[in-house]
Amino acid sequence: MTHAAATHQTSMGLDNRKMAFWAFIGSECLLFGSLISTYLVYKGRSVVGPYPHEILNIPFTSVSTFDLLMSSLMMVLALAAVQRGDMKWGKIWLFSTALLGLVFLGGQVIEFTEFVHKGLTMSTNLFGCTFFVLTGTHGAHVAIGVLWLLTLWVRALQGKLGPANAMTVEISGLYWHFVDVVWIIIFTVVYLIQ
Amino acid sequence: MTERSEGTEHKHPTVDVYLRVAAALVILTVLEVGAFYVPAFRPVLVPVLLVLSAAKFALVVMFYMHLKADNTFFTFLFGAPLLLAVGVMAALLFLFFGALTLRGAAGAG
């Protein structure tokens, strides 16, 4: 794909990739809306434990939430650096964002492992099933985001990412921030409202 | 290359604004976790948490995803499915819990 094709604009004067990506994010709202609805509908209907209040670790998840919020800050700083042509800081912030994403994923692996050791699996009860599907789907989105960010970072290291490709970084940022806002809702609905 | 030729339809917030939003997000998260642990908040915990969560959601979407300054069509592309998702969620919760409440009320009557 040539650069000219990549920056094609729609008849509304908007970038076609950005418009398509917002439509994709809209569809993702429906996906996560259905998963959160399913969790809420089955909330409190498990007939065997472990139950949410017995197993959820709020201090640990609060740290994960802080980590993801800070990764969003790193992402906007990366975009600002790339837009002004400061590729040194662009690379640093992009890598920092991916690193914080990896830390979040590590936390999720630790949490899931602990839950399995305490007897909560997808087939244990309704809470286990809906919890693992919802948070696992979110985790998969984070993993895709980390891969995307690392790809951009490698392209930056190769000198193939600059102010001319700022829209590419902005679109990856949209994805990353969406993953963040989904976690904001999951943290409240699943962890804090028990 | 100009902003326009990159397909950027708006002016992004400054780094200063990004840092202020991050500080607000951290404060709101601390308030959320604090409200969870303070027994006095127990009766109003759910509405308080939902309001704080909505504030964090709005801050990220408006400033980090640039919807505040961006073309309103992007707001429509995001907002319409979001409203639909919230509507589906409300309908499902009413179907499951509203029906139970109505059945309970009928049984009590």
XYZ file of C-alpha atoms in Angstrom:
303
model
C 0.000 0.000 0.000
C 1.443 3.358 -0.913
C 1.561 6.231 1.545
C -0.897 8.181 -0.632
C -3.419 5.364 -0.367
C -2.826 5.060 3.373
C -3.777 8.699 3.955
C -6.866 8.654 1.702
C -9.664 10.803 3.042
C -13.400 10.245 2.801
C -15.876 12.627 1.125
C -16.420 14.077 4.621
C -12.765 15.081 4.748
C -12.045 12.576 7.490
C -9.275 9.994 7.440
C -10.779 6.728 6.197
C -8.702 4.553 8.572
C -9.705 6.618 11.580
C -13.379 6.503 10.600
C -13.223 2.717 10.098
C -11.470 2.314 13.426
C -14.094 4.308 15.302
C -16.747 2.080 13.723
C -14.757 -0.954 14.899
C -14.548 0.487 18.426
C -18.325 0.982 18.289
C -18.756 -2.719 17.491
C -16.413 -3.556 20.370
C -18.745 -1.599 22.694
C -21.472 -4.078 21.780
C -19.173 -7.069 22.337
C -18.104 -5.948 25.800
C -21.632 -4.702 26.565
C -22.951 -8.220 25.980
C -20.202 -9.809 28.101
C -20.732 -7.359 30.986
C -24.518 -7.892 30.744
C -24.020 -11.657 30.950
C -21.805 -11.235 34.024
C -24.409 -9.013 35.708
C -27.338 -11.271 34.832
C -25.618 -14.291 36.433
C -24.222 -12.288 39.350
C -25.133 -13.838 42.696
C -26.601 -16.981 41.094
C -23.731 -19.375 41.731
C -24.885 -22.307 43.848
C -21.351 -23.339 44.866
C -18.250 -21.280 45.778
C -15.797 -19.720 45.577
C -17.867 -16.529 45.512
C -16.562 -13.103 44.363
C -16.133 -11.635 47.883
C -14.085 -14.681 48.933
C -11.628 -14.587 46.073
C -11.243 -11.139 44.481
C -8.098 -9.295 45.556
C -8.916 -5.564 45.444
C -5.468 -4.145 46.420
C -3.773 -6.260 43.740
C -6.303 -5.307 41.047
C -6.126 -1.633 42.072
C -2.408 -1.709 41.230
C -3.224 -3.304 37.842
C -5.796 -0.562 37.231
C -3.244 2.131 38.075
C -0.774 0.415 35.736
C -3.246 0.476 32.829
C -4.197 4.124 33.474
C -0.522 5.102 33.410
C -0.055 3.146 30.171
C -2.747 5.365 28.633
C -0.754 8.429 29.703
C 2.398 6.930 28.117
C 0.406 6.348 24.915
C -0.714 9.971 24.546
C 2.822 11.139 25.356
C 4.105 8.808 22.603
C 1.601 10.281 20.139
C 2.533 13.854 21.110
C 6.256 13.039 20.686
C 5.747 11.403 17.267
C 3.588 14.330 16.089
C 6.288 16.861 16.954
C 8.968 14.644 15.374
C 10.716 13.809 18.645
C 11.338 10.158 17.799
C 13.728 9.587 20.711
C 10.909 10.159 23.224
C 8.395 8.631 20.835
C 10.281 5.325 21.056
C 10.649 5.583 24.846
C 6.938 6.250 25.434
C 5.827 3.578 22.949
C 8.016 0.972 24.650
C 6.848 2.147 28.106
C 3.219 1.718 27.040
C 3.885 -1.824 25.798
C 5.844 -2.622 28.971
C 2.997 -1.457 31.229
C 0.630 -3.547 29.098
C 2.874 -6.564 29.702
C 2.882 -5.832 33.448
C -0.942 -5.781 33.387
C -1.000 -9.113 31.541
C 1.483 -10.569 34.059
C -0.844 -9.467 36.870
C -3.764 -11.149 35.133
C -1.789 -14.395 34.761
C -0.934 -14.301 38.495
C -4.581 -13.586 39.394
C -5.973 -16.360 37.188
C -3.396 -18.873 38.504
C -4.280 -17.981 42.110
C -8.000 -18.403 41.377
C -7.452 -21.821 39.800
C -5.416 -22.895 42.860
C -8.312 -21.750 45.076
C -10.695 -23.914 43.057
C -12.264 -21.361 40.689
C -12.231 -22.426 37.040
C -14.560 -21.707 34.132
C -16.595 -24.813 34.956
C -16.799 -24.311 38.741
C -19.821 -22.011 38.835
C -21.590 -19.180 36.976
C -19.257 -16.593 38.517
C -16.156 -18.467 37.301
C -17.558 -18.874 33.795
C -18.656 -15.264 33.293
C -15.606 -13.819 35.108
C -13.019 -15.702 33.063
C -14.807 -15.040 29.749
C -15.122 -11.290 30.440
C -11.670 -10.628 31.901
C -10.038 -13.143 29.540
C -11.520 -11.400 26.485
C -10.243 -8.095 27.834
C -6.815 -9.646 28.467
C -6.719 -10.933 24.872
C -7.396 -7.374 23.692
C -4.531 -6.098 25.864
C -2.226 -8.777 24.401
C -3.130 -7.702 20.845
C -2.505 -4.077 21.846
C 0.935 -4.950 23.267
C 1.890 -6.751 20.038
C 0.680 -3.766 18.001
C 2.680 -1.306 20.142
C 5.821 -3.435 19.985
C 5.461 -3.571 16.184
C 5.273 0.230 16.083
C 8.280 0.455 18.411
C 10.338 -1.833 16.135
C 9.293 0.254 13.110
C 10.405 3.366 15.008
C 13.752 1.725 15.787
C 14.143 0.955 12.066
C 13.449 4.611 11.263
C 10.182 3.752 9.483
C 7.953 5.681 11.887
C 7.886 9.461 11.986
C 5.565 12.477 12.021
C 4.254 11.414 8.593
C 2.878 8.240 10.221
C 1.385 10.001 13.262
C -2.096 8.773 12.264
C -0.889 5.148 12.586
C 0.188 5.883 16.161
C -3.073 7.759 16.854
C -5.160 4.790 15.690
C -3.171 2.341 17.819
C -3.701 4.821 20.667
C -7.473 4.757 20.108
C -7.388 0.970 20.484
C -5.233 1.162 23.612
C -7.427 3.788 25.294
C -10.543 1.778 24.459
C -9.000 -1.242 26.201
C -8.356 1.086 29.151
C -11.953 2.388 29.347
C -13.289 -1.171 29.181
C -11.099 -2.009 32.184
C -12.390 1.078 34.016
C -15.890 -0.432 33.737
C -14.792 -4.004 34.548
C -12.885 -2.831 37.645
C -15.999 -1.096 38.973
C -18.655 -3.620 37.966
C -16.783 -6.857 38.707
C -14.326 -5.978 41.470
C -15.754 -3.070 43.454
C -19.507 -3.741 43.205
C -19.643 -7.196 44.740
C 4.028 17.480 6.369
C 1.118 19.420 7.749
C -1.462 18.109 10.189
C -4.085 18.172 7.472
C -2.120 16.005 5.080
C -1.770 13.402 7.865
C -5.538 13.234 8.001
C -5.700 14.800 11.469
C -9.010 16.620 11.775
C -8.365 18.421 15.046
C -5.827 19.966 17.365
C -4.676 17.611 20.100
C -4.488 18.685 23.746
C -1.083 19.705 25.107
C 1.152 17.473 27.228
C 0.136 19.596 30.215
C -3.526 18.653 29.674
C -2.575 14.969 29.336
C -0.741 15.110 32.678
C -3.668 16.863 34.414
C -6.082 14.219 33.099
C -3.751 11.455 34.349
C -3.696 13.091 37.807
C -7.512 13.290 37.800
C -7.729 9.612 36.789
C -5.431 8.573 39.641
C -7.408 10.661 42.167
C -10.725 9.211 40.969
C -9.310 5.656 41.233
C -8.081 6.324 44.783
C -11.568 7.671 45.652
C -13.180 4.550 44.152
C -11.004 2.152 46.135
C -11.373 4.345 49.238
C -15.180 4.320 48.959
C -15.054 0.509 48.695
C -13.251 0.232 52.038
C -15.109 2.946 54.017
C -18.180 1.393 55.740
C -19.991 4.773 55.803
C -20.272 4.632 52.001
C -21.934 1.178 52.035
C -25.545 2.455 51.510
C -24.540 4.642 48.539
C -21.582 2.595 47.294
C -23.068 1.518 43.957
C -24.172 4.995 42.732
C -20.911 6.564 43.984
C -18.801 3.953 42.173
C -20.856 4.272 38.986
C -20.481 8.075 38.962
C -16.709 7.895 39.583
C -16.327 5.218 36.911
C -18.363 7.272 34.412
C -16.165 10.311 35.139
C -12.993 8.292 34.428
C -14.556 6.868 31.260
C -15.505 10.362 30.051
C -12.045 11.808 30.787
C -10.239 9.111 28.776
C -12.678 9.276 25.871
C -12.769 13.090 25.694
C -9.083 13.886 26.182
C -7.000 10.774 25.439
C -9.196 9.590 22.549
C -9.638 13.250 21.512
C -13.420 13.091 21.057
C -13.827 16.463 22.798
C -11.994 18.292 20.000
C -12.455 15.823 17.150
C -15.104 15.669 14.443
C -18.577 15.012 15.887
C -19.088 12.148 13.429
C -16.542 10.116 15.432
C -18.596 10.841 18.563
C -21.633 9.460 16.732
C -19.733 6.348 15.557
C -18.734 5.651 19.169
C -21.752 7.028 21.025
C -24.532 5.297 19.060
C -23.268 1.711 19.657
C -22.395 2.656 23.245
C -25.981 3.793 23.872
C -27.240 0.619 22.194
C -24.987 -1.503 24.432
C -26.210 0.329 27.557
C -29.819 -0.138 26.370
C -29.308 -3.872 25.809
C -27.701 -4.128 29.251
C -30.615 -2.302 30.904
C -33.173 -4.434 29.030
C -31.453 -7.692 30.005
C -31.184 -6.659 33.639
C -34.870 -5.688 33.659
C -35.833 -8.992 32.011
C -33.984 -11.004 34.643
C -34.240 -8.911 37.817
C -37.312 -6.786 37.017
C -39.327 -9.912 36.227
C -38.155 -11.512 39.488
C -39.119 -8.394 41.465
C -42.555 -8.215 39.804
C -43.113 -11.948 40.431
C -42.051 -11.491 44.066
C -44.442 -8.551 44.465
C -47.282 -10.541 42.897
C -46.523 -13.488 45.192
C -46.472 -11.236 48.243
C -49.774 -9.675 47.191
